Amino acid sequence: AQTVTQSQPEMSVQEAETVTLSCTYDTSESDYYLFWYKQPPSRQMILVIRQEAYKQQNATENRFSVNFQKAAKSFSLKISDSQLGDAAMYFCAYTNTGNQFYFGTGTSLTVIP
Amino acid sequence: GAGVSQSPSNKVTEKGKDVELRCDPISGHTALYWYRQRLGQGLEFLIYFQGNSAPDKSGLPSDRFSAERTGESVSTLTIQRTQQEDSAVYLCASSERGSITDTQYFGPGTRLTVL
């Protein structure tokens, strides 16, 4: 069964600094997608970044980048130049089918001014 | 509409009552998902609709839970004889085709409290 683990319930970062959120997953599939979603207090989940497992190059979206280690089944999110608006819950997610998605338990990120 | 909408935003009910939660997906999106998010937990997949195909109900936790979707529009999630452990935020999402490459767009959720 696929599982997604986020071992950091809470993280904090100083404004303008860099923070890395960790995620590991378990799967026997070779082709799949990994995601990071952001959930602010408004509860609206927003896709931050997506990584295709067959692509070796790490995905990047502006200040957000991932470190995808397929052999280690690790998928961490790096937020550079942290901003106050980055404060939210961050969820790591996995799918290999497009219809069933598996989410981690989330990391609450606090940005300190 | 511009995004996925859900109603009500909050629902308080008594144990044993039935509740109905509504989701309006983005117009034109053929795929629709329901998730449950318990306090301090990640999202738990409940059910998936794709066009006119039979829904994937494998995530529904019990036969008290059911969901319907009218064509490619509104969906309702019904919980019968609610229990306190049903208290959670119920999130709906839609995507263009339900393809693995599609982005899911989430609604703001319905917070259900069962007393």
PDB file of C-alpha atoms in Angstrom:
ATOM      1  CA  ALA A   1       0.000   0.000   0.000  1.00  0.00           C
ATOM      2  CA  GLN A   2       1.108   3.506  -0.695  1.00  0.00           C
ATOM      3  CA  THR A   3       1.908   5.657   2.330  1.00  0.00           C
ATOM      4  CA  VAL A   4       3.189   9.197   2.653  1.00  0.00           C
ATOM      5  CA  THR A   5       5.046  10.306   5.779  1.00  0.00           C
ATOM      6  CA  GLN A   6       5.797  13.823   6.930  1.00  0.00           C
ATOM      7  CA  SER A   7       7.885  13.589  10.076  1.00  0.00           C
ATOM      8  CA  GLN A   8       7.894  17.304  10.939  1.00  0.00           C
ATOM      9  CA  PRO A   9       4.540  18.364  12.438  1.00  0.00           C
ATOM     10  CA  GLU A  10       5.790  21.953  12.832  1.00  0.00           C
ATOM     11  CA  MET A  11       8.552  24.059  11.346  1.00  0.00           C
ATOM     12  CA  SER A  12       9.487  27.712  11.617  1.00  0.00           C
ATOM     13  CA  VAL A  13      11.643  29.988   9.521  1.00  0.00           C
ATOM     14  CA  GLN A  14      12.752  33.588   9.694  1.00  0.00           C
ATOM     15  CA  GLU A  15      11.421  35.817   6.963  1.00  0.00           C
ATOM     16  CA  ALA A  16      13.774  35.851   3.939  1.00  0.00           C
ATOM     17  CA  GLU A  17      15.485  32.645   5.060  1.00  0.00           C
ATOM     18  CA  THR A  18      15.284  29.174   3.535  1.00  0.00           C
ATOM     19  CA  VAL A  19      13.421  26.203   4.973  1.00  0.00           C
ATOM     20  CA  THR A  20      13.159  22.565   3.892  1.00  0.00           C
ATOM     21  CA  LEU A  21      10.141  20.387   4.575  1.00  0.00           C
ATOM     22  CA  SER A  22      10.603  16.616   4.501  1.00  0.00           C
ATOM     23  CA  CYS A  23       8.478  13.902   2.947  1.00  0.00           C
ATOM     24  CA  THR A  24       9.030  10.204   2.414  1.00  0.00           C
ATOM     25  CA  TYR A  25       6.759   7.744   0.700  1.00  0.00           C
ATOM     26  CA  ASP A  26       6.435   4.068   0.125  1.00  0.00           C
ATOM     27  CA  THR A  27       5.432   2.506  -3.174  1.00  0.00           C
ATOM     28  CA  SER A  28       6.208  -0.453  -5.378  1.00  0.00           C
ATOM     29  CA  GLU A  29       5.295   1.489  -8.520  1.00  0.00           C
ATOM     30  CA  SER A  30       7.938   2.914 -10.834  1.00  0.00           C
ATOM     31  CA  ASP A  31       5.839   5.650 -12.414  1.00  0.00           C
ATOM     32  CA  TYR A  32       3.967   8.089 -10.241  1.00  0.00           C
ATOM     33  CA  TYR A  33       3.553  11.739  -9.374  1.00  0.00           C
ATOM     34  CA  LEU A  34       4.400  13.594  -6.179  1.00  0.00           C
ATOM     35  CA  PHE A  35       2.933  16.899  -5.067  1.00  0.00           C
ATOM     36  CA  TRP A  36       3.264  19.565  -2.443  1.00  0.00           C
ATOM     37  CA  TYR A  37       0.058  21.368  -1.501  1.00  0.00           C
ATOM     38  CA  LYS A  38      -0.315  24.443   0.673  1.00  0.00           C
ATOM     39  CA  GLN A  39      -3.337  24.896   2.942  1.00  0.00           C
ATOM     40  CA  PRO A  40      -3.637  28.377   4.482  1.00  0.00           C
ATOM     41  CA  PRO A  41      -6.098  29.109   7.321  1.00  0.00           C
ATOM     42  CA  SER A  42      -8.802  29.646   4.692  1.00  0.00           C
ATOM     43  CA  ARG A  43      -8.658  25.830   4.198  1.00  0.00           C
ATOM     44  CA  GLN A  44      -8.338  26.170   0.425  1.00  0.00           C
ATOM     45  CA  MET A  45      -5.690  23.689  -0.753  1.00  0.00           C
ATOM     46  CA  ILE A  46      -3.388  25.090  -3.411  1.00  0.00           C
ATOM     47  CA  LEU A  47      -0.939  23.130  -5.537  1.00  0.00           C
ATOM     48  CA  VAL A  48       2.602  24.385  -4.944  1.00  0.00           C
ATOM     49  CA  ILE A  49       4.692  22.063  -7.063  1.00  0.00           C
ATOM     50  CA  ARG A  50       4.539  18.709  -8.838  1.00  0.00           C
ATOM     51  CA  GLN A  51       7.209  16.130  -9.695  1.00  0.00           C
ATOM     52  CA  GLU A  52       6.970  13.275 -12.169  1.00  0.00           C
ATOM     53  CA  ALA A  53       8.853  10.222 -10.957  1.00  0.00           C
ATOM     54  CA  TYR A  54      10.387   9.395 -14.327  1.00  0.00           C
ATOM     55  CA  LYS A  55      11.953  12.860 -14.559  1.00  0.00           C
ATOM     56  CA  GLN A  56      15.317  13.052 -12.841  1.00  0.00           C
ATOM     57  CA  GLN A  57      15.396  16.842 -12.884  1.00  0.00           C
ATOM     58  CA  ASN A  58      14.013  18.413  -9.739  1.00  0.00           C
ATOM     59  CA  ALA A  59      10.928  20.584 -10.262  1.00  0.00           C
ATOM     60  CA  THR A  60      11.151  24.306  -9.545  1.00  0.00           C
ATOM     61  CA  GLU A  61       8.444  26.967  -9.273  1.00  0.00           C
ATOM     62  CA  ASN A  62       9.877  30.385  -8.452  1.00  0.00           C
ATOM     63  CA  ARG A  63      10.944  30.264  -4.775  1.00  0.00           C
ATOM     64  CA  PHE A  64       9.813  26.655  -4.382  1.00  0.00           C
ATOM     65  CA  SER A  65      11.932  23.692  -5.390  1.00  0.00           C
ATOM     66  CA  VAL A  66      12.061  20.019  -4.579  1.00  0.00           C
ATOM     67  CA  ASN A  67      14.811  17.540  -3.867  1.00  0.00           C
ATOM     68  CA  PHE A  68      13.527  14.283  -5.333  1.00  0.00           C
ATOM     69  CA  GLN A  69      15.517  11.199  -4.399  1.00  0.00           C
ATOM     70  CA  LYS A  70      13.736   8.299  -6.097  1.00  0.00           C
ATOM     71  CA  ALA A  71      15.880   5.514  -4.708  1.00  0.00           C
ATOM     72  CA  ALA A  72      15.480   6.834  -1.187  1.00  0.00           C
ATOM     73  CA  LYS A  73      11.756   7.579  -1.802  1.00  0.00           C
ATOM     74  CA  SER A  74      12.273  11.076  -0.503  1.00  0.00           C
ATOM     75  CA  PHE A  75      10.612  14.264  -1.741  1.00  0.00           C
ATOM     76  CA  SER A  76      11.504  17.409   0.208  1.00  0.00           C
ATOM     77  CA  LEU A  77      10.292  20.939  -0.456  1.00  0.00           C
ATOM     78  CA  LYS A  78      12.647  23.893  -0.223  1.00  0.00           C
ATOM     79  CA  ILE A  79      11.208  27.364   0.199  1.00  0.00           C
ATOM     80  CA  SER A  80      13.708  30.121  -0.472  1.00  0.00           C
ATOM     81  CA  ASP A  81      13.404  33.764   0.617  1.00  0.00           C
ATOM     82  CA  SER A  82      10.473  32.854   2.894  1.00  0.00           C
ATOM     83  CA  GLN A  83       7.619  35.339   3.021  1.00  0.00           C
ATOM     84  CA  LEU A  84       4.906  35.903   5.603  1.00  0.00           C
ATOM     85  CA  GLY A  85       2.366  34.620   3.095  1.00  0.00           C
ATOM     86  CA  ASP A  86       4.112  31.256   3.027  1.00  0.00           C
ATOM     87  CA  ALA A  87       2.789  30.485   6.506  1.00  0.00           C
ATOM     88  CA  ALA A  88       0.408  27.529   6.127  1.00  0.00           C
ATOM     89  CA  MET A  89       0.055  23.774   6.426  1.00  0.00           C
ATOM     90  CA  TYR A  90       2.017  21.960   3.743  1.00  0.00           C
ATOM     91  CA  PHE A  91       0.961  18.519   2.578  1.00  0.00           C
ATOM     92  CA  CYS A  92       2.951  16.058   0.530  1.00  0.00           C
ATOM     93  CA  ALA A  93       0.870  13.815  -1.753  1.00  0.00           C
ATOM     94  CA  TYR A  94       1.319  10.848  -4.073  1.00  0.00           C
ATOM     95  CA  THR A  95      -0.627   9.291  -6.900  1.00  0.00           C
ATOM     96  CA  ASN A  96       0.086   6.719  -9.570  1.00  0.00           C
ATOM     97  CA  THR A  97      -3.411   6.618 -11.024  1.00  0.00           C
ATOM     98  CA  GLY A  98      -4.883  10.105 -11.056  1.00  0.00           C
ATOM     99  CA  ASN A  99      -7.968   8.972  -9.175  1.00  0.00           C
ATOM    100  CA  GLN A 100      -6.594   8.043  -5.757  1.00  0.00           C
ATOM    101  CA  PHE A 101      -4.283  10.437  -3.993  1.00  0.00           C
ATOM    102  CA  TYR A 102      -2.444   9.715  -0.741  1.00  0.00           C
ATOM    103  CA  PHE A 103      -1.591  12.598   1.550  1.00  0.00           C
ATOM    104  CA  GLY A 104       0.800  12.973   4.463  1.00  0.00           C
ATOM    105  CA  THR A 105      -0.287  14.392   7.808  1.00  0.00           C
ATOM    106  CA  GLY A 106       1.119  17.824   7.039  1.00  0.00           C
ATOM    107  CA  THR A 107       3.740  20.251   8.331  1.00  0.00           C
ATOM    108  CA  SER A 108       2.662  23.533   9.876  1.00  0.00           C
ATOM    109  CA  LEU A 109       5.035  26.276   8.744  1.00  0.00           C
ATOM    110  CA  THR A 110       5.391  29.472  10.750  1.00  0.00           C
ATOM    111  CA  VAL A 111       7.215  32.430   9.235  1.00  0.00           C
ATOM    112  CA  ILE A 112       8.767  34.726  11.815  1.00  0.00           C
ATOM    113  CA  PRO A 113       8.969  38.415  10.853  1.00  0.00           C
TER     114      PRO A 113
ATOM    115  CA  GLY B   1     -17.909  29.859 -11.433  1.00  0.00           C
ATOM    116  CA  ALA B   2     -14.298  30.808 -10.900  1.00  0.00           C
ATOM    117  CA  GLY B   3     -13.481  28.001  -8.522  1.00  0.00           C
ATOM    118  CA  VAL B   4     -14.812  25.004  -6.653  1.00  0.00           C
ATOM    119  CA  SER B   5     -17.485  25.949  -4.161  1.00  0.00           C
ATOM    120  CA  GLN B   6     -18.875  23.947  -1.268  1.00  0.00           C
ATOM    121  CA  SER B   7     -21.862  24.411   0.965  1.00  0.00           C
ATOM    122  CA  PRO B   8     -22.491  24.781   3.775  1.00  0.00           C
ATOM    123  CA  SER B   9     -19.149  26.066   5.031  1.00  0.00           C
ATOM    124  CA  ASN B  10     -19.996  24.827   8.515  1.00  0.00           C
ATOM    125  CA  LYS B  11     -22.516  22.276   9.696  1.00  0.00           C
ATOM    126  CA  VAL B  12     -23.343  21.290  13.252  1.00  0.00           C
ATOM    127  CA  THR B  13     -25.585  18.291  13.709  1.00  0.00           C
ATOM    128  CA  GLU B  14     -26.668  15.888  16.381  1.00  0.00           C
ATOM    129  CA  LYS B  15     -25.500  12.317  16.507  1.00  0.00           C
ATOM    130  CA  GLY B  16     -27.805  10.062  14.514  1.00  0.00           C
ATOM    131  CA  LYS B  17     -28.991  12.724  12.074  1.00  0.00           C
ATOM    132  CA  ASP B  18     -28.321  12.617   8.330  1.00  0.00           C
ATOM    133  CA  VAL B  19     -26.346  15.363   6.605  1.00  0.00           C
ATOM    134  CA  GLU B  20     -25.845  16.372   3.001  1.00  0.00           C
ATOM    135  CA  LEU B  21     -22.804  18.258   1.784  1.00  0.00           C
ATOM    136  CA  ARG B  22     -22.685  19.921  -1.599  1.00  0.00           C
ATOM    137  CA  CYS B  23     -19.886  20.533  -4.065  1.00  0.00           C
ATOM    138  CA  ASP B  24     -19.984  22.650  -7.222  1.00  0.00           C
ATOM    139  CA  PRO B  25     -16.929  21.873  -9.353  1.00  0.00           C
ATOM    140  CA  ILE B  26     -15.312  24.154 -11.877  1.00  0.00           C
ATOM    141  CA  SER B  27     -17.410  24.249 -15.025  1.00  0.00           C
ATOM    142  CA  GLY B  28     -16.132  21.780 -17.608  1.00  0.00           C
ATOM    143  CA  HIS B  29     -14.197  19.654 -15.142  1.00  0.00           C
ATOM    144  CA  THR B  30     -15.133  16.023 -15.609  1.00  0.00           C
ATOM    145  CA  ALA B  31     -13.361  14.655 -12.537  1.00  0.00           C
ATOM    146  CA  LEU B  32     -14.498  15.257  -8.965  1.00  0.00           C
ATOM    147  CA  TYR B  33     -13.007  14.048  -5.689  1.00  0.00           C
ATOM    148  CA  TRP B  34     -14.199  13.997  -2.094  1.00  0.00           C
ATOM    149  CA  TYR B  35     -11.755  13.905   0.815  1.00  0.00           C
ATOM    150  CA  ARG B  36     -12.092  13.885   4.597  1.00  0.00           C
ATOM    151  CA  GLN B  37      -9.633  15.789   6.774  1.00  0.00           C
ATOM    152  CA  ARG B  38      -9.767  15.007  10.459  1.00  0.00           C
ATOM    153  CA  LEU B  39      -8.210  17.426  12.919  1.00  0.00           C
ATOM    154  CA  GLY B  40      -4.427  17.266  12.688  1.00  0.00           C
ATOM    155  CA  GLN B  41      -4.521  14.703   9.903  1.00  0.00           C
ATOM    156  CA  GLY B  42      -3.883  14.645   6.195  1.00  0.00           C
ATOM    157  CA  LEU B  43      -6.540  14.244   3.566  1.00  0.00           C
ATOM    158  CA  GLU B  44      -8.244  10.879   3.326  1.00  0.00           C
ATOM    159  CA  PHE B  45      -9.602   9.916  -0.089  1.00  0.00           C
ATOM    160  CA  LEU B  46     -13.313   9.067  -0.064  1.00  0.00           C
ATOM    161  CA  ILE B  47     -14.673   8.861  -3.598  1.00  0.00           C
ATOM    162  CA  TYR B  48     -13.854   9.822  -7.185  1.00  0.00           C
ATOM    163  CA  PHE B  49     -16.155  10.577 -10.115  1.00  0.00           C
ATOM    164  CA  GLN B  50     -14.980  10.734 -13.717  1.00  0.00           C
ATOM    165  CA  GLY B  51     -17.502  11.631 -16.385  1.00  0.00           C
ATOM    166  CA  ASN B  52     -20.108   8.913 -16.831  1.00  0.00           C
ATOM    167  CA  SER B  53     -17.880   6.132 -15.511  1.00  0.00           C
ATOM    168  CA  ALA B  54     -18.771   4.206 -12.382  1.00  0.00           C
ATOM    169  CA  PRO B  55     -17.372   6.097  -9.393  1.00  0.00           C
ATOM    170  CA  ASP B  56     -14.408   4.811  -7.416  1.00  0.00           C
ATOM    171  CA  LYS B  57     -15.967   4.357  -3.975  1.00  0.00           C
ATOM    172  CA  SER B  58     -13.072   2.460  -2.451  1.00  0.00           C
ATOM    173  CA  GLY B  59     -12.327   5.171   0.114  1.00  0.00           C
ATOM    174  CA  LEU B  60     -15.781   5.388   1.673  1.00  0.00           C
ATOM    175  CA  PRO B  61     -15.328   4.340   5.328  1.00  0.00           C
ATOM    176  CA  SER B  62     -18.734   2.722   5.835  1.00  0.00           C
ATOM    177  CA  ASP B  63     -22.099   2.178   4.199  1.00  0.00           C
ATOM    178  CA  ARG B  64     -23.369   5.272   6.024  1.00  0.00           C
ATOM    179  CA  PHE B  65     -21.440   7.316   3.476  1.00  0.00           C
ATOM    180  CA  SER B  66     -22.671   7.773  -0.077  1.00  0.00           C
ATOM    181  CA  ALA B  67     -22.178  10.287  -2.845  1.00  0.00           C
ATOM    182  CA  GLU B  68     -23.881  11.203  -6.059  1.00  0.00           C
ATOM    183  CA  ARG B  69     -22.995  13.359  -8.994  1.00  0.00           C
ATOM    184  CA  THR B  70     -25.383  14.682 -11.615  1.00  0.00           C
ATOM    185  CA  GLY B  71     -23.607  14.389 -14.946  1.00  0.00           C
ATOM    186  CA  GLU B  72     -20.499  16.537 -14.783  1.00  0.00           C
ATOM    187  CA  SER B  73     -21.873  19.072 -12.346  1.00  0.00           C
ATOM    188  CA  VAL B  74     -22.912  19.179  -8.724  1.00  0.00           C
ATOM    189  CA  SER B  75     -22.053  16.404  -6.298  1.00  0.00           C
ATOM    190  CA  THR B  76     -23.564  15.661  -2.900  1.00  0.00           C
ATOM    191  CA  LEU B  77     -21.946  13.642  -0.146  1.00  0.00           C
ATOM    192  CA  THR B  78     -24.465  12.143   2.264  1.00  0.00           C
ATOM    193  CA  ILE B  79     -23.654  10.822   5.697  1.00  0.00           C
ATOM    194  CA  GLN B  80     -26.458   8.885   7.344  1.00  0.00           C
ATOM    195  CA  ARG B  81     -26.845   8.379  11.089  1.00  0.00           C
ATOM    196  CA  THR B  82     -23.874  10.611  11.818  1.00  0.00           C
ATOM    197  CA  GLN B  83     -21.414   9.627  14.543  1.00  0.00           C
ATOM    198  CA  GLN B  84     -19.003  11.808  16.487  1.00  0.00           C
ATOM    199  CA  GLU B  85     -16.048  10.320  14.613  1.00  0.00           C
ATOM    200  CA  ASP B  86     -17.530  11.771  11.415  1.00  0.00           C
ATOM    201  CA  SER B  87     -16.562  15.241  12.657  1.00  0.00           C
ATOM    202  CA  ALA B  88     -14.038  16.570  10.150  1.00  0.00           C
ATOM    203  CA  VAL B  89     -13.570  18.961   7.277  1.00  0.00           C
ATOM    204  CA  TYR B  90     -14.885  17.508   4.040  1.00  0.00           C
ATOM    205  CA  LEU B  91     -13.036  18.789   1.000  1.00  0.00           C
ATOM    206  CA  CYS B  92     -14.075  18.544  -2.605  1.00  0.00           C
ATOM    207  CA  ALA B  93     -11.763  18.947  -5.596  1.00  0.00           C
ATOM    208  CA  SER B  94     -12.196  18.884  -9.349  1.00  0.00           C
ATOM    209  CA  SER B  95      -9.848  18.476 -12.282  1.00  0.00           C
ATOM    210  CA  GLU B  96     -10.210  18.770 -16.005  1.00  0.00           C
ATOM    211  CA  ARG B  97     -10.085  15.072 -16.900  1.00  0.00           C
ATOM    212  CA  GLY B  98      -8.916  13.196 -13.816  1.00  0.00           C
ATOM    213  CA  SER B  99      -5.669  12.490 -15.585  1.00  0.00           C
ATOM    214  CA  ILE B 100      -2.573  11.906 -13.502  1.00  0.00           C
ATOM    215  CA  THR B 101      -1.110  15.085 -15.005  1.00  0.00           C
ATOM    216  CA  ASP B 102      -4.115  17.273 -14.188  1.00  0.00           C
ATOM    217  CA  THR B 103      -4.118  19.783 -11.347  1.00  0.00           C
ATOM    218  CA  GLN B 104      -6.760  19.322  -8.684  1.00  0.00           C
ATOM    219  CA  TYR B 105      -8.550  22.479  -7.636  1.00  0.00           C
ATOM    220  CA  PHE B 106      -9.931  22.348  -4.133  1.00  0.00           C
ATOM    221  CA  GLY B 107     -12.947  23.965  -2.557  1.00  0.00           C
ATOM    222  CA  PRO B 108     -12.823  25.607   0.880  1.00  0.00           C
ATOM    223  CA  GLY B 109     -14.395  22.600   2.541  1.00  0.00           C
ATOM    224  CA  THR B 110     -17.327  21.975   4.859  1.00  0.00           C
ATOM    225  CA  ARG B 111     -16.526  21.698   8.548  1.00  0.00           C
ATOM    226  CA  LEU B 112     -18.860  19.090  10.032  1.00  0.00           C
ATOM    227  CA  THR B 113     -19.300  18.890  13.781  1.00  0.00           C
ATOM    228  CA  VAL B 114     -21.335  16.020  15.220  1.00  0.00           C
ATOM    229  CA  LEU B 115     -22.437  16.619  18.792  1.00  0.00           C
TER     230      LEU B 115
END
